[in-house]
GROMACS .gro file of C-alpha atoms in nm:
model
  337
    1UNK     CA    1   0.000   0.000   0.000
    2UNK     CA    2   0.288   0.234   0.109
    3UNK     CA    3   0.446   0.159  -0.231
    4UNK     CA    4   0.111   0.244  -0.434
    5UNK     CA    5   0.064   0.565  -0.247
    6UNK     CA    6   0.436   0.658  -0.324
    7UNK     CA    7   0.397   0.586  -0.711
    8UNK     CA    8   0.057   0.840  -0.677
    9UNK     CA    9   0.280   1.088  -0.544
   10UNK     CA   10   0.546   1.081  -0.827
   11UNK     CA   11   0.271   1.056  -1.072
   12UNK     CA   12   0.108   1.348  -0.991
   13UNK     CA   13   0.397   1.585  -0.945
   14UNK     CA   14   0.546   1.466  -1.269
   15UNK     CA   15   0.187   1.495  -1.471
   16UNK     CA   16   0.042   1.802  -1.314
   17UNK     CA   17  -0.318   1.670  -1.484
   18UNK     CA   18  -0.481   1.636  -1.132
   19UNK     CA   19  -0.387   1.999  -1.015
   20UNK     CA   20  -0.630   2.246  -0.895
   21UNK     CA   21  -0.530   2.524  -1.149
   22UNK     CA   22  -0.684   2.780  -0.940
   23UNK     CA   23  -0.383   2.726  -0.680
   24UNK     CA   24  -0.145   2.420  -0.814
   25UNK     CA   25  -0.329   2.197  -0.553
   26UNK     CA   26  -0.191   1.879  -0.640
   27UNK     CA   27  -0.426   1.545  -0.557
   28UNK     CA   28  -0.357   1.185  -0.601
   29UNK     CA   29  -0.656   0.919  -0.775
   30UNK     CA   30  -0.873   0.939  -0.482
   31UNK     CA   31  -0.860   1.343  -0.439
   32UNK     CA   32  -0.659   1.341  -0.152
   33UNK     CA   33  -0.443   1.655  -0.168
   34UNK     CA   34  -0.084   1.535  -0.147
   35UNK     CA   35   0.077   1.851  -0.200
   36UNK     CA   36   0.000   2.231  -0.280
   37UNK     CA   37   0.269   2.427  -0.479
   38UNK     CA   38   0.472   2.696  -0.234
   39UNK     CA   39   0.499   3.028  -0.446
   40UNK     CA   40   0.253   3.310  -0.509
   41UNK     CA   41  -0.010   3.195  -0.778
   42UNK     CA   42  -0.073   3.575  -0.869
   43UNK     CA   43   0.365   3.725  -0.829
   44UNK     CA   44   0.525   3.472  -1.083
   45UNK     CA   45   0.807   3.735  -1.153
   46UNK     CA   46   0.991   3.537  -0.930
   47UNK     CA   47   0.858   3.132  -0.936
   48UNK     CA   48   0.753   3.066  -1.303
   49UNK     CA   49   0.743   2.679  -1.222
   50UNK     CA   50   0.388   2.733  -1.010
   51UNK     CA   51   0.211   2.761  -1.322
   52UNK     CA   52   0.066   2.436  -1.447
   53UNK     CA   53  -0.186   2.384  -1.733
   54UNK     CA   54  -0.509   2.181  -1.615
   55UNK     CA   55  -0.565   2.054  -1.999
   56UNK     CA   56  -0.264   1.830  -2.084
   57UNK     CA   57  -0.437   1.605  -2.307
   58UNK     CA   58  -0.489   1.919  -2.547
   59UNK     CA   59  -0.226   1.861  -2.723
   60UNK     CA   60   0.158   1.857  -2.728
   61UNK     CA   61   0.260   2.222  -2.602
   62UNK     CA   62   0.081   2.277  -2.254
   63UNK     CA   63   0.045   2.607  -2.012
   64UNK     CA   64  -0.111   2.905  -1.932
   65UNK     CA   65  -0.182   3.269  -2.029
   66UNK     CA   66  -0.218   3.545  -1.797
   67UNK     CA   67  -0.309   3.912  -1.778
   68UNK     CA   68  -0.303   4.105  -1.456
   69UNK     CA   69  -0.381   4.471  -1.327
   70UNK     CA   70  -0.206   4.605  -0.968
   71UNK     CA   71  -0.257   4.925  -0.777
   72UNK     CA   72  -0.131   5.078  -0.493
   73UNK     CA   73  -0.222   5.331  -0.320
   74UNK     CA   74  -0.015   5.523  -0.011
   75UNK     CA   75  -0.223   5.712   0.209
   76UNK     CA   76   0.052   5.974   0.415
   77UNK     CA   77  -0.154   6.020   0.759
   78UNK     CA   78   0.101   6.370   0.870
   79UNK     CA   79   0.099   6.518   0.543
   80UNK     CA   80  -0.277   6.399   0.384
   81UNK     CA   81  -0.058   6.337   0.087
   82UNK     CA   82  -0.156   6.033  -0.145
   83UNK     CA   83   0.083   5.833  -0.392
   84UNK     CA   84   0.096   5.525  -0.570
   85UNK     CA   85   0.143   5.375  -0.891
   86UNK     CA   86  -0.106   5.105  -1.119
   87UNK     CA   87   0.057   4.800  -1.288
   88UNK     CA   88  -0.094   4.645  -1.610
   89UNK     CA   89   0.094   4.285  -1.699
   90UNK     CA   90  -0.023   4.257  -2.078
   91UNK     CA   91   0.040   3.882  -2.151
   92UNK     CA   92   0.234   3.673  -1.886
   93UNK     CA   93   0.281   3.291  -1.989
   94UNK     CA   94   0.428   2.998  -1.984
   95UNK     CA   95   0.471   2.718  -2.191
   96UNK     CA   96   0.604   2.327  -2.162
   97UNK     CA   97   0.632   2.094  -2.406
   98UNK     CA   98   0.575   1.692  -2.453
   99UNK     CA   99   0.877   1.597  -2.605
  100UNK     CA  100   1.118   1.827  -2.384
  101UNK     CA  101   1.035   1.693  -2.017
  102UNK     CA  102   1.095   1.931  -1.743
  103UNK     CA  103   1.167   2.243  -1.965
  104UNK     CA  104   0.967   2.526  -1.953
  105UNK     CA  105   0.974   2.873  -2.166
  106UNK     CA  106   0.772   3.187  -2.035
  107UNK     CA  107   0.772   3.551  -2.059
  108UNK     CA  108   0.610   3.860  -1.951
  109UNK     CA  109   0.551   4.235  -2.102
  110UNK     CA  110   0.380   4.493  -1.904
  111UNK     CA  111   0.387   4.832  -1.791
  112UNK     CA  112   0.370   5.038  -1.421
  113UNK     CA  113   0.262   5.396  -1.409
  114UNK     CA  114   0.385   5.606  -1.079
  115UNK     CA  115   0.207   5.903  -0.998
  116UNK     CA  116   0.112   6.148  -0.688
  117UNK     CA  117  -0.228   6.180  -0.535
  118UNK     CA  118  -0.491   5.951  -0.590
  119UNK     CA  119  -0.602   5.682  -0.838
  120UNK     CA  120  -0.904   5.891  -0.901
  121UNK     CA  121  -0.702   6.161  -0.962
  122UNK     CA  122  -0.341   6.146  -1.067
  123UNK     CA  123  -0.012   6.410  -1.149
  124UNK     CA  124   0.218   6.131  -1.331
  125UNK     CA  125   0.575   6.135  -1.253
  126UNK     CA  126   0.727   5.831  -1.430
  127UNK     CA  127   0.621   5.525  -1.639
  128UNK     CA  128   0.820   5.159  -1.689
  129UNK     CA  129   0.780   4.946  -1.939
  130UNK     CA  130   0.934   4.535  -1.938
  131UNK     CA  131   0.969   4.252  -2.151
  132UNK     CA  132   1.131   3.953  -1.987
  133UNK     CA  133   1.176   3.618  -2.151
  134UNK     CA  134   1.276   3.308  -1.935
  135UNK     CA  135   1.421   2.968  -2.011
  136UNK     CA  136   1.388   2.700  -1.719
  137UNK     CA  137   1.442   2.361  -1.598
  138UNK     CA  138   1.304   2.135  -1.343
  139UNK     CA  139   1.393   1.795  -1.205
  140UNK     CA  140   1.226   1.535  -0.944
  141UNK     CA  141   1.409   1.317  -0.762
  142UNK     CA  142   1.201   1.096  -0.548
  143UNK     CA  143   1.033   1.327  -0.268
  144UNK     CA  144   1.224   1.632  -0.443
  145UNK     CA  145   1.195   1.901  -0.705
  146UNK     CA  146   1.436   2.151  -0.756
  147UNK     CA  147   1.583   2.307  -1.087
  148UNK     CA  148   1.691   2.622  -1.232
  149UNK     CA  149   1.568   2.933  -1.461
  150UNK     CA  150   1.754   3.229  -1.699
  151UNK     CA  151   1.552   3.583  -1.737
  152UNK     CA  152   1.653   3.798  -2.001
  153UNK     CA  153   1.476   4.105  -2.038
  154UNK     CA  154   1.491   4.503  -2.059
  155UNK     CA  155   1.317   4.774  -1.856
  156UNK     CA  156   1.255   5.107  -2.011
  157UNK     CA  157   1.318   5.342  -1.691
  158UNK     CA  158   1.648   5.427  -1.677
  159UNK     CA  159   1.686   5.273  -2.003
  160UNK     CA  160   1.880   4.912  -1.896
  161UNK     CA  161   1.889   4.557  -1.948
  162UNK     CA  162   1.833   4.276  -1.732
  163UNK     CA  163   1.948   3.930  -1.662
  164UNK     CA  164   1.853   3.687  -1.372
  165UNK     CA  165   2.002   3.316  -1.289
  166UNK     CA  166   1.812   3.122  -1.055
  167UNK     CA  167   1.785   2.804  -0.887
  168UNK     CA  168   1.500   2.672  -0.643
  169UNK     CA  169   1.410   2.376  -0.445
  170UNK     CA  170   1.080   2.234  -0.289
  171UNK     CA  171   1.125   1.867  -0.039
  172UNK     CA  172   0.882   1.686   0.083
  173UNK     CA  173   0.980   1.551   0.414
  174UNK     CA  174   0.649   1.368   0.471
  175UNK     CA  175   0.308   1.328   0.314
  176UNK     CA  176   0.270   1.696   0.504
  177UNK     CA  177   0.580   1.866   0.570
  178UNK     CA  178   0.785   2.029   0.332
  179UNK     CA  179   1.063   2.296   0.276
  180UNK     CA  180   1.126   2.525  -0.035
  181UNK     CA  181   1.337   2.806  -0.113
  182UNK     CA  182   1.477   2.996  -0.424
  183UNK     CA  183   1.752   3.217  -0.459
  184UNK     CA  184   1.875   3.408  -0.762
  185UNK     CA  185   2.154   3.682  -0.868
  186UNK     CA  186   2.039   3.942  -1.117
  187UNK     CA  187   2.202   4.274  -1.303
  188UNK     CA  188   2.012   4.563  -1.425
  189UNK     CA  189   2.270   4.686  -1.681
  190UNK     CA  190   2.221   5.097  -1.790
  191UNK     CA  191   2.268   5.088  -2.169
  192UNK     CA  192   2.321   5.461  -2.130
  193UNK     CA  193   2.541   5.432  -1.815
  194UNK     CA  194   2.818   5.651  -2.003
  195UNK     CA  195   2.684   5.990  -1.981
  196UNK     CA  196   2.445   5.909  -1.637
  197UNK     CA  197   2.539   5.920  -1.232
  198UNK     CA  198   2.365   5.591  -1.224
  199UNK     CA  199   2.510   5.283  -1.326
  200UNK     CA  200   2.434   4.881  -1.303
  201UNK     CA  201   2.265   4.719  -1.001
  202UNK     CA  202   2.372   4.411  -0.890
  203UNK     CA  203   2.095   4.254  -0.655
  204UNK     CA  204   2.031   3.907  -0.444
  205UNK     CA  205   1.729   3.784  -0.269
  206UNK     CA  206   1.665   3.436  -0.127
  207UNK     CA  207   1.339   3.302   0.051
  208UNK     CA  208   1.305   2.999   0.291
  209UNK     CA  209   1.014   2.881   0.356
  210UNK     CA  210   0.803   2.593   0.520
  211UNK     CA  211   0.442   2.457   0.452
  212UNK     CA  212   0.245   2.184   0.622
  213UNK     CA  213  -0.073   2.014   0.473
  214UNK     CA  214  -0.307   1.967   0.754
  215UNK     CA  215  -0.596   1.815   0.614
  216UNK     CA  216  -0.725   1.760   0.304
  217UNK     CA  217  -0.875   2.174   0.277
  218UNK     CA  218  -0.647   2.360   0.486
  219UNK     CA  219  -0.271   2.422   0.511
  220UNK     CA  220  -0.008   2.637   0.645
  221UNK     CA  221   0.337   2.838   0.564
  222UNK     CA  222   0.610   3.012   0.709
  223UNK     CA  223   0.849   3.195   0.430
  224UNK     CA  224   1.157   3.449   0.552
  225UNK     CA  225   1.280   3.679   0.243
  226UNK     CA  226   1.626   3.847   0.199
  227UNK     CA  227   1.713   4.066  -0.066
  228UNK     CA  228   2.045   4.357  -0.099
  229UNK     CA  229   2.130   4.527  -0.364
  230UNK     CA  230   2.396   4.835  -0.482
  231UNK     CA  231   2.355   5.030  -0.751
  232UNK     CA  232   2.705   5.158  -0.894
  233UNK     CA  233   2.724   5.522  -0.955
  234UNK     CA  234   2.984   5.746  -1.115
  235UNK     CA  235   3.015   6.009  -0.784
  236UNK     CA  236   2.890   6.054  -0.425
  237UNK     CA  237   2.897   5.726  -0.361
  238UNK     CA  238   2.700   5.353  -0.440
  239UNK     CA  239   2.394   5.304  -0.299
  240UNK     CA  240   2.321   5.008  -0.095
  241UNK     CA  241   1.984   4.845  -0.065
  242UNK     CA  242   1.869   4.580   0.219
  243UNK     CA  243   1.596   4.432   0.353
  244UNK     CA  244   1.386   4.111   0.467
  245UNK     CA  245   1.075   4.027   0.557
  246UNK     CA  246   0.887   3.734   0.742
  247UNK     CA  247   0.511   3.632   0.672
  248UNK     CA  248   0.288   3.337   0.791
  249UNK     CA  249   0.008   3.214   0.563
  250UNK     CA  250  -0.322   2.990   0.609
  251UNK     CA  251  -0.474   2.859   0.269
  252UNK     CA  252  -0.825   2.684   0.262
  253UNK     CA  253  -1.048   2.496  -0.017
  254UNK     CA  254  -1.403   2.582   0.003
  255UNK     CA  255  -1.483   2.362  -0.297
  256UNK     CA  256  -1.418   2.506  -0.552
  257UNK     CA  257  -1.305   2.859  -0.400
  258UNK     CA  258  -0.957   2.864  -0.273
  259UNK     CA  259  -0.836   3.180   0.001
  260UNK     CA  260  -0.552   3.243   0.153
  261UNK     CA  261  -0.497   3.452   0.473
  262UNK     CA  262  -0.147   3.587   0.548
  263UNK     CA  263   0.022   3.844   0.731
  264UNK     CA  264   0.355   3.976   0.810
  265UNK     CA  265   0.635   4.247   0.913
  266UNK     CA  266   0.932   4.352   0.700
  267UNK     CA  267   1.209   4.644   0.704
  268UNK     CA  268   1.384   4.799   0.394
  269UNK     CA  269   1.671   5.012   0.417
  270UNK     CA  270   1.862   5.245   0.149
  271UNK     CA  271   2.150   5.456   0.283
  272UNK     CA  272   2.524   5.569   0.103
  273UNK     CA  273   2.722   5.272   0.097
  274UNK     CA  274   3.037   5.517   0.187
  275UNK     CA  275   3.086   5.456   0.543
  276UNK     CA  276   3.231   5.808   0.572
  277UNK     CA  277   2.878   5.938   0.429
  278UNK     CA  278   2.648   5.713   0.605
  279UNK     CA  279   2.323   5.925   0.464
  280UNK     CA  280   2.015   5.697   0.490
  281UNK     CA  281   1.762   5.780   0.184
  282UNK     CA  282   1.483   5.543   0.320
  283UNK     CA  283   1.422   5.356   0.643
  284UNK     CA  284   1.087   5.245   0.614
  285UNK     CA  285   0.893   4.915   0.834
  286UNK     CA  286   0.581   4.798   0.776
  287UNK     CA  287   0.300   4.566   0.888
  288UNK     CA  288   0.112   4.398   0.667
  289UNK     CA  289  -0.215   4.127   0.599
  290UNK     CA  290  -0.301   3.988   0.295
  291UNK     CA  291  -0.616   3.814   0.191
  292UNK     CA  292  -0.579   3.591  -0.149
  293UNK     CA  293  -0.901   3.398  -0.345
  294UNK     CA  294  -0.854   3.176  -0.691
  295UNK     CA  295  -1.203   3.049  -0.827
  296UNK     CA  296  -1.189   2.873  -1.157
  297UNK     CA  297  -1.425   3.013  -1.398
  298UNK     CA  298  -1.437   2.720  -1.656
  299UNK     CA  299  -1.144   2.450  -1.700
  300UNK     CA  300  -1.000   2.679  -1.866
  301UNK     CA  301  -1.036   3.013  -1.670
  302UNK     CA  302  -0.918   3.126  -1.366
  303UNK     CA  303  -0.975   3.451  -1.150
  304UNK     CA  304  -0.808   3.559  -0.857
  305UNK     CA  305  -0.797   3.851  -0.672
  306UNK     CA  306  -0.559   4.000  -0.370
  307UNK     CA  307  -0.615   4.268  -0.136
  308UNK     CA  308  -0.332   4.372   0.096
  309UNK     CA  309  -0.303   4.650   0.391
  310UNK     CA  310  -0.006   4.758   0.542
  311UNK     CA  311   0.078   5.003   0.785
  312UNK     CA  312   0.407   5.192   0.719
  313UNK     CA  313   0.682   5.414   0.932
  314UNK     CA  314   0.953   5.620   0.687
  315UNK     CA  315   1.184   5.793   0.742
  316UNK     CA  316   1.501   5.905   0.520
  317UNK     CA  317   1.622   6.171   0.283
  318UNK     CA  318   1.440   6.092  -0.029
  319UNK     CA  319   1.152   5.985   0.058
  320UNK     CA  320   0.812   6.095   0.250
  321UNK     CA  321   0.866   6.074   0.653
  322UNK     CA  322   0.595   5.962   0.847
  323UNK     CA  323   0.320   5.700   0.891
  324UNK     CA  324   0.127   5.579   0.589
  325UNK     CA  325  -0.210   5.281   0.529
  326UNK     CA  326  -0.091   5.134   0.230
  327UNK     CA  327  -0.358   4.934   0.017
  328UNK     CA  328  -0.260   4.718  -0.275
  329UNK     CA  329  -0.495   4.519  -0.470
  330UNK     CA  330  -0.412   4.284  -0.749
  331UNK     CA  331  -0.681   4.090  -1.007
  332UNK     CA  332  -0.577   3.845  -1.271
  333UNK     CA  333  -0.752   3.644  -1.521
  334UNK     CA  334  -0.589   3.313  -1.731
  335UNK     CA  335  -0.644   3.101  -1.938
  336UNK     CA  336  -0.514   2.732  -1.944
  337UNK     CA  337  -0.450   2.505  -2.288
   0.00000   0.00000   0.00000
């Protein structure tokens, strides 16, 4: 019996045909949920390998389509100043292939808007637009999937390119426990770095994590994220960039209605990397909860939403100082083949 079960397991995680698309809710022949994926469903900038199609016998090329719209809004309490910025994702897929096991192509194009006061009511200050094409790679080795991604993209603000190596794991320990965590180096090269102060970034972030399956329609995580980065400049000094931030999640199946309830603190920091300088341009904290739902549509579209509050402290140089209710709310729509 033990063997049986353990030849479910590797079926299922190999042919993702049983997942929930809605959340990557992977079940074995009797609908037993034997493991949920660990990444965001709705922030695959970062995990592209979450994304599984939920129609593999459609043909030979398999995955999903996206399009997504963001906004956030910044509500200054001192000042009854508002800023924020709206993000439209155009397309966002990926794709996987029958004869090429385990590799997976995606990409992503989109756009984000900053601007002061409200949504309602905007003054624009800046726009960026991104393209970003990835290759990737998975394996599965028993009880363990781990593997590897390239980004290559550009980003129109500040006119650079970008390129991203990553690698990421995901154990399961038991039927219920298991660990994950990614990692990845990236550089945002400035094409027209020669006649600007500001030059290439060089960033890192990394995020442990653990999730436990408690029943069949509820589980739990526990992810800590570290990122730094320095941007190179040509006088007064680099700029340094760190920060990390812990959250704790509960996810639930009501059917066919998934949520998610999480919440969490973090703390970013930018100051001169000169130590003889020491200026800080941003210390901000913040407090956050995050509510997440996935319903799927058809079995072939799926909509999710996200709604996030935060309560932020800054202080720094650059930046507003003060106390702020940030709101950010996300909704997506795809499309599986």
């Amino acid at each position: 019996m033990k063997n049986h079960h353990a030849l479910s397991v590797i079926f299922v995680l190999l042919f993702p045909a049983l997942a929930n698309a809605s959340m990557s809710i992977m079940k074995d022949s009797s609908g037993k949920v034997i493991a949920v994926d660990p990444w965001s469903y709705l922030d695959e900038d970062v995990m592209w390998t979450s994304t599984r199609s939920s129609n593999p016998a459609g043909g030979r090329v398999h995955g999903q389509l996206k399009m997504k719209y963001a906004i956030e809004d910044n509500n200054w309490r001192n000042s009854h100043f508002h800023s924020g910025n709206d993000s439209l994702t155009f397309v966002q897929g990926v794709m996987r292939h029958d004869a090429l096991p385990g590799w997976y192509l995606a990409f992503s194009d989109g756009r984000t808007t900053n601007y002061n006061g409200t949504w309602e009511n905007q003054t624009y200050i800046s726009q960026n637009q991104w393209t970003q094409l990835i290759i990737g790679h998975e394996y599965f080795y028993k009880r363990l999937r781990y593997g590897w991604d390239v980004m290559g993209g550009s980003a129109s603000i500040d006119d650079r390119w970008q390129g991203r190596a990553k690698f990421f794991t995901d154990l399961r320990v038991t039927d219920n426990l298991s660990f994950f965590n990614y990692l990845y180096q990236q550089i945002d090269h400035r094409r027209s770095g020669g006649s600007q102060n500001d030059r290439d970034v060089r960033s890192f972030q990394i995020e442990p994590g653990v999730q436990y399956i408690i029943n069949n329609t509820t589980g739990v995580w526990f992810r800590q994220q570290f990122a730094s980065a320095i941007l190179d400049r040509a006088q007064w000094g680099d700029i340094d960039e760190k920060s990390w931030t812990a959250s704790f999640g509960v996810w639930r199946n009501w059917g066919k209605l998934s949520t998610t309830l999480s919440g969490g603190y973090g703390h970013y920091k930018k100051n001169n990397a000169q130590p003889e300088d020491g200026e800080v341009f941003q210390n901000t904290r913040n407090r956050f909860l995050k509510v997440s739902v996935n319903y799927p549509l058809t079995s072939r579209f799926t909509a999710s939403g996200e709604v996030t509050g935060s309560l932020i402290n800054q202080s720094g140089s650059w930046v507003t100082n003060g106390d702020a209710l940030t709101t950010d709310y996300k909704l997506m729509l795809d499309y599986n083949f």
